[in-house]
């Protein structure tokens, strides 16, 4: 006769510990992937639809993933990387650029 003994409490503790350690890592990777996909969408789709593109490198330089997510901080930020692009906000609001 075959007899199997199990310790379900220990198994459950190990499983909870595994998820407690690995889920924040998986979430940070997913958040970072999403942030980079958002940046790519801005550069490849939104920017060309909004402006007459003369300098294709500008949106790649202008928009960066400022802060990446970590296990301890599960947030990421896609933002404007160049401080001197205050005209970009005027373009979004509308208006005329004067010399």
Coordinates of N, CA, C and O in Angstrom, one line a residue:
X1 N 0.8 -1.2 0.0 CA 0.0 0.0 0.0 C 0.9 1.2 0.0 O 1.9 1.3 0.7
X2 N 0.5 2.2 -0.8 CA 1.2 3.5 -0.9 C 0.6 4.5 0.0 O -0.6 4.7 0.0
X3 N 1.5 5.1 0.8 CA 1.0 6.2 1.7 C 1.8 7.5 1.5 O 3.0 7.5 1.4
X4 N 1.0 8.5 1.3 CA 1.6 9.8 1.0 C 1.3 10.8 2.1 O 0.1 11.0 2.5
X5 N 2.3 11.4 2.7 CA 2.1 12.4 3.8 C 2.4 13.8 3.2 O 3.4 13.9 2.5
X6 N 1.5 14.7 3.5 CA 1.8 16.1 3.0 C 1.6 17.1 4.2 O 0.9 16.8 5.1
X7 N 2.4 18.1 4.0 CA 2.3 19.2 5.0 C 1.8 20.4 4.2 O 2.6 21.2 3.7
X8 N 0.5 20.6 4.1 CA -0.1 21.6 3.3 C 0.2 23.0 3.9 O 0.3 24.0 3.2
X9 N 0.3 23.1 5.2 CA 0.6 24.4 5.8 C 2.0 24.9 5.4 O 2.2 26.1 5.0
X10 N 3.0 24.0 5.4 CA 4.3 24.4 4.9 C 4.3 24.8 3.4 O 5.0 25.7 3.0
X11 N 3.6 24.0 2.7 CA 3.5 24.3 1.2 C 2.8 25.6 1.0 O 3.3 26.4 0.1
X12 N 1.8 25.9 1.7 CA 1.1 27.2 1.6 C 2.0 28.4 2.0 O 2.1 29.4 1.3
X13 N 2.8 28.2 3.1 CA 3.8 29.2 3.5 C 4.8 29.5 2.4 O 5.2 30.6 2.1
X14 N 5.3 28.4 1.9 CA 6.3 28.5 0.8 C 5.8 29.2 -0.4 O 6.5 30.1 -1.0
X15 N 4.6 28.9 -0.8 CA 3.9 29.5 -1.9 C 3.7 31.0 -1.7 O 3.9 31.8 -2.6
X16 N 3.2 31.4 -0.5 CA 3.0 32.8 -0.2 C 4.3 33.5 -0.2 O 4.4 34.6 -0.7
X17 N 5.4 32.9 0.4 CA 6.7 33.6 0.4 C 7.2 33.8 -1.1 O 7.7 34.8 -1.4
X18 N 7.0 32.8 -1.9 CA 7.4 32.9 -3.3 C 6.7 34.1 -4.0 O 7.3 34.9 -4.6
X19 N 5.4 34.1 -3.8 CA 4.6 35.2 -4.5 C 5.0 36.6 -3.9 O 5.0 37.6 -4.6
X20 N 5.2 36.6 -2.6 CA 5.6 37.9 -1.9 C 6.9 38.4 -2.5 O 7.0 39.6 -2.6
X21 N 7.8 37.6 -2.9 CA 9.1 38.0 -3.4 C 9.0 38.2 -4.9 O 9.6 39.2 -5.4
X22 N 8.2 37.5 -5.7 CA 8.3 37.5 -7.1 C 7.2 38.4 -7.7 O 7.5 39.0 -8.8
X23 N 6.1 38.6 -7.1 CA 5.0 39.5 -7.7 C 5.5 40.9 -7.9 O 5.3 41.5 -9.0
X24 N 6.1 41.5 -6.9 CA 6.6 42.9 -7.1 C 7.6 43.0 -8.3 O 7.6 44.0 -9.0
X25 N 8.5 42.0 -8.4 CA 9.4 42.0 -9.6 C 8.7 42.0 -10.9 O 8.9 42.7 -11.8
X26 N 7.7 41.1 -11.0 CA 6.9 40.9 -12.2 C 6.1 42.2 -12.5 O 6.0 42.6 -13.7
X27 N 5.6 42.8 -11.5 CA 4.8 44.0 -11.7 C 5.7 45.1 -12.1 O 5.3 45.9 -13.0
X28 N 6.9 45.3 -11.6 CA 7.8 46.3 -12.0 C 8.2 46.1 -13.4 O 8.3 47.1 -14.2
X29 N 8.4 44.9 -13.9 CA 8.8 44.7 -15.3 C 7.6 45.0 -16.2 O 7.8 45.6 -17.2
X30 N 6.4 44.7 -15.8 CA 5.2 45.0 -16.6 C 5.0 46.5 -16.7 O 4.7 47.0 -17.7
X31 N 5.2 47.2 -15.6 CA 5.0 48.7 -15.6 C 6.1 49.3 -16.5 O 5.8 50.2 -17.2
X32 N 7.3 48.9 -16.4 CA 8.4 49.4 -17.2 C 8.1 49.2 -18.7 O 8.3 50.0 -19.5
X33 N 7.7 48.0 -19.0 CA 7.3 47.7 -20.4 C 6.2 48.6 -20.9 O 6.3 49.0 -22.1
X34 N 5.2 48.8 -20.1 CA 4.1 49.7 -20.5 C 4.6 51.1 -20.7 O 4.2 51.8 -21.6
X35 N 5.5 51.6 -19.8 CA 6.0 53.0 -19.9 C 6.8 53.1 -21.2 O 6.6 54.1 -21.9
X36 N 7.6 52.1 -21.6 CA 8.4 52.2 -22.8 C 7.4 52.1 -24.0 O 7.7 52.7 -25.1
X37 N 6.4 51.3 -23.9 CA 5.4 51.2 -25.0 C 4.7 52.5 -25.2 O 4.4 53.0 -26.3
X38 N 4.3 53.2 -24.1 CA 3.7 54.5 -24.2 C 4.6 55.5 -24.9 O 4.2 56.3 -25.7
X39 N 5.8 55.5 -24.5 CA 6.8 56.4 -25.1 C 6.9 56.2 -26.6 O 6.9 57.1 -27.4
X40 N 7.0 54.9 -27.0 CA 7.0 54.5 -28.4 C 5.8 55.0 -29.1 O 5.9 55.5 -30.3
X41 N 4.6 54.9 -28.5 CA 3.4 55.3 -29.2 C 3.4 56.9 -29.4 O 3.0 57.4 -30.4
X42 N 3.9 57.6 -28.4 CA 4.0 59.0 -28.5 C 5.0 59.4 -29.7 O 4.6 60.3 -30.5
X43 N 6.1 58.8 -29.7 CA 7.1 59.1 -30.7 C 6.7 58.7 -32.1 O 6.8 59.4 -33.1
X44 N 6.1 57.5 -32.3 CA 5.8 57.0 -33.6 C 4.4 57.3 -34.1 O 4.2 57.4 -35.4
X45 N 3.4 57.6 -33.3 CA 2.1 57.8 -33.7 C 1.6 59.2 -33.4 O 1.2 60.0 -34.3
X46 N 1.6 59.5 -32.1 CA 1.0 60.8 -31.7 C 1.7 62.0 -32.2 O 1.1 62.9 -32.7
X47 N 3.0 62.0 -32.1 CA 3.8 63.2 -32.6 C 3.6 63.4 -34.1 O 3.3 64.5 -34.5
X48 N 3.8 62.4 -35.0 CA 3.6 62.6 -36.4 C 2.2 63.1 -36.8 O 2.0 63.8 -37.7
X49 N 1.2 62.6 -36.0 CA -0.2 63.0 -36.3 C -0.5 64.5 -35.8 O -1.4 65.1 -36.3
X50 N 0.3 65.0 -34.8 CA 0.0 66.3 -34.3 C 0.9 67.4 -35.0 O 0.4 68.5 -35.0
X51 N 2.0 67.0 -35.5 CA 2.9 68.0 -36.1 C 3.4 67.6 -37.5 O 3.4 66.4 -37.8
X52 N 3.8 68.6 -38.2 CA 4.5 68.3 -39.5 C 6.0 68.0 -39.1 O 6.7 68.9 -38.6
X53 N 6.4 66.8 -39.2 CA 7.7 66.4 -38.7 C 8.8 66.7 -39.7 O 8.8 66.3 -40.8
X54 N 9.7 67.6 -39.1 CA 10.8 68.0 -39.9 C 12.1 67.3 -39.3 O 13.0 67.0 -40.0
X55 N 12.1 67.2 -38.0 CA 13.2 66.6 -37.3 C 12.7 65.3 -36.6 O 12.1 65.4 -35.6
X56 N 13.0 64.2 -37.2 CA 12.5 62.9 -36.7 C 13.2 62.5 -35.4 O 12.7 61.7 -34.6
X57 N 14.3 63.1 -35.1 CA 15.0 62.8 -33.8 C 14.5 63.5 -32.6 O 14.6 63.1 -31.5
X58 N 13.8 64.6 -32.8 CA 13.3 65.5 -31.7 C 12.4 64.7 -30.8 O 12.6 64.7 -29.5
X59 N 11.3 64.0 -31.2 CA 10.5 63.4 -30.2 C 11.2 62.2 -29.5 O 10.9 62.0 -28.3
X60 N 12.2 61.6 -30.1 CA 12.9 60.5 -29.4 C 13.8 61.1 -28.3 O 14.0 60.5 -27.3
X61 N 14.3 62.3 -28.5 CA 15.1 63.0 -27.5 C 14.2 63.7 -26.5 O 14.5 63.7 -25.3
X62 N 13.1 64.2 -26.9 CA 12.2 65.0 -26.0 C 11.5 64.2 -25.0 O 11.2 64.6 -23.9
X63 N 11.1 63.0 -25.3 CA 10.3 62.1 -24.4 C 11.1 60.9 -23.9 O 11.6 60.1 -24.7
X64 N 11.2 60.8 -22.6 CA 12.0 59.7 -22.0 C 11.2 59.1 -20.9 O 10.3 59.7 -20.3
X65 N 11.6 57.9 -20.5 CA 11.0 57.3 -19.3 C 11.9 57.8 -18.2 O 13.0 57.4 -18.0
X66 N 11.4 58.8 -17.4 CA 12.2 59.5 -16.4 C 12.5 58.5 -15.2 O 13.6 58.4 -14.8
X67 N 11.5 57.9 -14.7 CA 11.6 57.0 -13.6 C 11.1 55.7 -13.9 O 10.0 55.5 -14.4
X68 N 11.9 54.7 -13.7 CA 11.5 53.3 -13.9 C 11.0 52.7 -12.6 O 11.4 53.1 -11.5
X69 N 10.1 51.7 -12.7 CA 9.6 51.0 -11.6 C 10.6 50.1 -11.0 O 11.4 49.5 -11.7
X70 N 10.6 49.9 -9.7 CA 11.4 48.9 -9.0 C 10.5 48.1 -8.1 O 9.3 48.3 -8.0
X71 N 11.1 47.1 -7.5 CA 10.3 46.2 -6.6 C 9.7 47.1 -5.4 O 8.6 46.8 -5.0
X72 N 10.5 48.0 -5.0 CA 10.0 48.9 -3.9 C 9.1 50.0 -4.3 O 8.3 50.5 -3.5
X73 N 9.3 50.5 -5.5 CA 8.5 51.6 -6.0 C 7.8 51.2 -7.3 O 8.4 51.2 -8.4
X74 N 6.6 50.9 -7.3 CA 5.9 50.3 -8.4 C 5.2 51.5 -9.3 O 4.0 51.4 -9.5
X75 N 6.0 52.5 -9.6 CA 5.5 53.5 -10.5 C 6.6 53.8 -11.5 O 7.8 53.7 -11.3
X76 N 6.2 54.3 -12.7 CA 7.1 54.8 -13.7 C 6.5 56.1 -14.3 O 5.3 56.4 -14.1
X77 N 7.4 56.9 -14.9 CA 7.0 58.2 -15.4 C 7.6 58.4 -16.8 O 8.8 58.3 -17.0
X78 N 6.7 58.7 -17.7 CA 7.1 59.1 -19.1 C 7.0 60.6 -19.1 O 5.9 61.1 -18.9
X79 N 8.1 61.3 -19.4 CA 8.0 62.7 -19.3 C 8.8 63.4 -20.4 O 9.5 62.8 -21.1
X80 N 8.8 64.7 -20.3 CA 9.6 65.5 -21.2 C 11.0 65.6 -20.7 O 11.2 66.0 -19.6
X81 N 12.0 65.3 -21.5 CA 13.3 65.2 -21.1 C 14.1 66.6 -21.3 O 15.1 66.8 -20.6
X82 N 13.6 67.4 -22.1 CA 14.3 68.7 -22.4 C 13.5 69.8 -21.8 O 12.4 70.1 -22.1
X83 N 14.2 70.5 -20.9 CA 13.6 71.6 -20.1 C 13.3 72.8 -21.0 O 12.4 73.6 -20.7
X84 N 14.1 73.0 -22.1 CA 13.9 74.2 -22.9 C 12.8 74.1 -23.9 O 12.6 74.9 -24.8
X85 N 12.0 73.0 -23.8 CA 10.9 72.9 -24.8 C 9.6 73.4 -24.2 O 8.5 72.7 -24.3
X86 N 9.6 74.6 -23.7 CA 8.4 75.2 -23.1 C 7.4 75.5 -24.2 O 6.2 75.6 -24.0
X87 N 7.9 75.6 -25.5 CA 7.0 75.8 -26.6 C 6.0 74.6 -26.8 O 5.0 74.7 -27.4
X88 N 6.5 73.4 -26.3 CA 5.6 72.2 -26.6 C 4.3 72.4 -25.8 O 3.2 72.0 -26.4
X89 N 4.3 73.0 -24.7 CA 3.1 73.2 -23.9 C 2.2 74.2 -24.6 O 1.0 74.1 -24.7
X90 N 2.8 75.2 -25.2 CA 2.1 76.2 -26.0 C 1.4 75.6 -27.2 O 0.3 76.0 -27.6
X91 N 2.1 74.7 -27.8 CA 1.5 74.0 -29.0 C 0.3 73.2 -28.6 O -0.7 73.1 -29.3
X92 N 0.4 72.5 -27.4 CA -0.7 71.7 -26.9 C -1.9 72.6 -26.6 O -3.1 72.3 -26.9
X93 N -1.7 73.8 -26.0 CA -2.7 74.7 -25.6 C -3.2 75.5 -26.8 O -4.3 76.0 -26.8
X94 N -2.3 75.7 -27.8 CA -2.7 76.6 -28.9 C -2.0 77.9 -28.7 O -1.6 78.3 -27.7
X95 N -1.8 78.6 -29.8 CA -1.2 80.0 -29.7 C -0.2 80.2 -30.8 O 0.0 79.3 -31.6
X96 N 0.3 81.3 -30.8 CA 1.3 81.7 -31.8 C 2.6 82.0 -31.2 O 2.8 82.6 -30.2
X97 N 3.7 81.4 -31.8 CA 5.0 81.7 -31.4 C 5.5 82.9 -32.0 O 5.5 83.1 -33.3
X98 N 6.0 83.9 -31.2 CA 6.5 85.1 -31.8 C 8.0 85.2 -31.5 O 8.5 84.6 -30.5
X99 N 8.8 85.9 -32.4 CA 10.2 86.0 -32.2 C 10.5 86.9 -31.0 O 9.8 87.7 -30.6

